[in-house]
Amino acid sequence: MAIVEKPGEPDYLRLFEGQSLDGWTVIKVERSKAFLTSGVQKMELNLALPDNR
Protein backbone atom coordinates (compact mmCIF):
# COMPACT_ATOMS: atom_id res chain seq x y z
CA MET A 1 0.00 0.00 0.00
CA ALA A 2 1.10 3.57 -0.66
CA ILE A 3 -0.38 6.88 0.43
CA VAL A 4 -0.45 9.38 -2.43
CA GLU A 5 -1.75 12.83 -3.31
CA LYS A 6 -4.14 13.14 -6.25
CA PRO A 7 -4.06 16.57 -7.92
CA GLY A 8 -7.22 18.54 -7.22
CA GLU A 9 -8.22 16.39 -4.24
CA PRO A 10 -8.06 17.73 -0.69
CA ASP A 11 -7.18 14.39 0.94
CA TYR A 12 -4.58 11.69 0.44
CA LEU A 13 -5.45 8.36 -1.20
CA ARG A 14 -4.44 4.91 -0.07
CA LEU A 15 -3.23 3.07 -3.13
CA PHE A 16 -3.42 -0.73 -2.86
CA GLU A 17 -3.34 -3.75 -5.15
CA GLY A 18 -6.67 -4.51 -6.83
CA GLN A 19 -7.98 -0.96 -6.37
CA SER A 20 -9.80 0.75 -9.24
CA LEU A 21 -8.72 4.34 -9.83
CA ASP A 22 -10.15 6.48 -12.66
CA GLY A 23 -10.50 3.49 -15.00
CA TRP A 24 -7.13 2.00 -14.05
CA THR A 25 -6.52 -1.04 -11.84
CA VAL A 26 -3.58 -1.08 -9.46
CA ILE A 27 -1.76 -4.37 -10.06
CA LYS A 28 1.30 -3.93 -7.83
CA VAL A 29 2.64 -1.43 -5.29
CA GLU A 30 6.33 -1.39 -4.42
CA ARG A 31 8.28 0.94 -2.16
CA SER A 32 9.10 3.39 -4.95
CA LYS A 33 6.67 2.46 -7.77
CA ALA A 34 3.05 1.60 -8.47
CA PHE A 35 1.98 -0.40 -11.53
CA LEU A 36 -1.45 0.10 -13.09
CA THR A 37 -3.31 -1.37 -16.05
CA SER A 38 -6.32 -0.37 -18.13
CA GLY A 39 -7.16 -2.97 -20.77
CA VAL A 40 -3.95 -3.46 -22.76
CA GLN A 41 -2.40 -0.20 -21.52
CA LYS A 42 0.07 -0.29 -18.65
CA MET A 43 1.42 2.56 -16.56
CA GLU A 44 4.24 2.78 -14.02
CA LEU A 45 4.14 5.59 -11.44
CA ASN A 46 7.19 6.68 -9.47
CA LEU A 47 6.37 7.26 -5.82
CA ALA A 48 8.16 9.78 -3.64
CA LEU A 49 9.82 8.26 -0.59
CA PRO A 50 9.19 9.87 2.79
CA ASP A 51 12.04 11.83 4.34
CA ASN A 52 12.35 9.31 7.19
CA ARG A 53 13.18 6.28 5.03
PDB file of N, CA and C in Angstrom, residues 9-29:
ATOM      1  N   GLU A   9      -7.506  17.011  -5.359  1.00  0.00           N
ATOM      2  CA  GLU A   9      -8.224  16.386  -4.245  1.00  0.00           C
ATOM      3  C   GLU A   9      -7.666  16.907  -2.925  1.00  0.00           C
ATOM      4  N   PRO A  10      -8.535  17.174  -1.957  1.00  0.00           N
ATOM      5  CA  PRO A  10      -8.057  17.729  -0.687  1.00  0.00           C
ATOM      6  C   PRO A  10      -7.397  16.702   0.240  1.00  0.00           C
ATOM      7  N   ASP A  11      -7.687  15.431   0.044  1.00  0.00           N
ATOM      8  CA  ASP A  11      -7.177  14.395   0.941  1.00  0.00           C
ATOM      9  C   ASP A  11      -6.209  13.464   0.216  1.00  0.00           C
ATOM     10  N   TYR A  12      -5.475  12.705   0.992  1.00  0.00           N
ATOM     11  CA  TYR A  12      -4.576  11.690   0.444  1.00  0.00           C
ATOM     12  C   TYR A  12      -5.377  10.438   0.086  1.00  0.00           C
ATOM     13  N   LEU A  13      -4.838   9.635  -0.825  1.00  0.00           N
ATOM     14  CA  LEU A  13      -5.447   8.361  -1.204  1.00  0.00           C
ATOM     15  C   LEU A  13      -4.563   7.221  -0.749  1.00  0.00           C
ATOM     16  N   ARG A  14      -5.183   6.138  -0.326  1.00  0.00           N
ATOM     17  CA  ARG A  14      -4.440   4.907  -0.073  1.00  0.00           C
ATOM     18  C   ARG A  14      -4.495   4.103  -1.355  1.00  0.00           C
ATOM     19  N   LEU A  15      -3.342   3.790  -1.871  1.00  0.00           N
ATOM     20  CA  LEU A  15      -3.229   3.068  -3.134  1.00  0.00           C
ATOM     21  C   LEU A  15      -2.848   1.630  -2.811  1.00  0.00           C
ATOM     22  N   PHE A  16      -3.707   0.668  -3.184  1.00  0.00           N
ATOM     23  CA  PHE A  16      -3.423  -0.725  -2.857  1.00  0.00           C
ATOM     24  C   PHE A  16      -3.761  -1.631  -4.039  1.00  0.00           C
ATOM     25  N   GLU A  17      -3.161  -2.793  -4.062  1.00  0.00           N
ATOM     26  CA  GLU A  17      -3.345  -3.747  -5.153  1.00  0.00           C
ATOM     27  C   GLU A  17      -4.807  -4.142  -5.289  1.00  0.00           C
ATOM     28  N   GLY A  18      -5.290  -4.154  -6.542  1.00  0.00           N
ATOM     29  CA  GLY A  18      -6.674  -4.513  -6.829  1.00  0.00           C
ATOM     30  C   GLY A  18      -7.615  -3.321  -6.860  1.00  0.00           C
ATOM     31  N   GLN A  19      -7.157  -2.167  -6.421  1.00  0.00           N
ATOM     32  CA  GLN A  19      -7.983  -0.962  -6.366  1.00  0.00           C
ATOM     33  C   GLN A  19      -8.241  -0.434  -7.773  1.00  0.00           C
ATOM     34  N   SER A  20      -9.450   0.091  -7.991  1.00  0.00           N
ATOM     35  CA  SER A  20      -9.797   0.748  -9.242  1.00  0.00           C
ATOM     36  C   SER A  20      -9.656   2.250  -9.030  1.00  0.00           C
ATOM     37  N   LEU A  21      -8.991   2.915  -9.972  1.00  0.00           N
ATOM     38  CA  LEU A  21      -8.721   4.344  -9.833  1.00  0.00           C
ATOM     39  C   LEU A  21      -8.845   5.014 -11.196  1.00  0.00           C
ATOM     40  N   ASP A  22      -9.928   5.748 -11.402  1.00  0.00           N
ATOM     41  CA  ASP A  22     -10.150   6.484 -12.656  1.00  0.00           C
ATOM     42  C   ASP A  22     -10.000   5.599 -13.891  1.00  0.00           C
ATOM     43  N   GLY A  23     -10.563   4.395 -13.855  1.00  0.00           N
ATOM     44  CA  GLY A  23     -10.504   3.495 -15.004  1.00  0.00           C
ATOM     45  C   GLY A  23      -9.261   2.622 -15.057  1.00  0.00           C
ATOM     46  N   TRP A  24      -8.349   2.798 -14.129  1.00  0.00           N
ATOM     47  CA  TRP A  24      -7.126   2.002 -14.047  1.00  0.00           C
ATOM     48  C   TRP A  24      -7.239   1.057 -12.858  1.00  0.00           C
ATOM     49  N   THR A  25      -6.581  -0.093 -12.945  1.00  0.00           N
ATOM     50  CA  THR A  25      -6.523  -1.039 -11.837  1.00  0.00           C
ATOM     51  C   THR A  25      -5.086  -1.128 -11.356  1.00  0.00           C
ATOM     52  N   VAL A  26      -4.910  -0.976 -10.054  1.00  0.00           N
ATOM     53  CA  VAL A  26      -3.577  -1.084  -9.455  1.00  0.00           C
ATOM     54  C   VAL A  26      -3.227  -2.566  -9.390  1.00  0.00           C
ATOM     55  N   ILE A  27      -2.126  -2.955 -10.055  1.00  0.00           N
ATOM     56  CA  ILE A  27      -1.761  -4.374 -10.062  1.00  0.00           C
ATOM     57  C   ILE A  27      -0.620  -4.700  -9.106  1.00  0.00           C
ATOM     58  N   LYS A  28       0.186  -3.684  -8.759  1.00  0.00           N
ATOM     59  CA  LYS A  28       1.296  -3.928  -7.832  1.00  0.00           C
ATOM     60  C   LYS A  28       1.747  -2.596  -7.240  1.00  0.00           C
ATOM     61  N   VAL A  29       2.086  -2.614  -5.960  1.00  0.00           N
ATOM     62  CA  VAL A  29       2.638  -1.433  -5.292  1.00  0.00           C
ATOM     63  C   VAL A  29       3.943  -1.845  -4.633  1.00  0.00           C
TER      64      VAL A  29
END
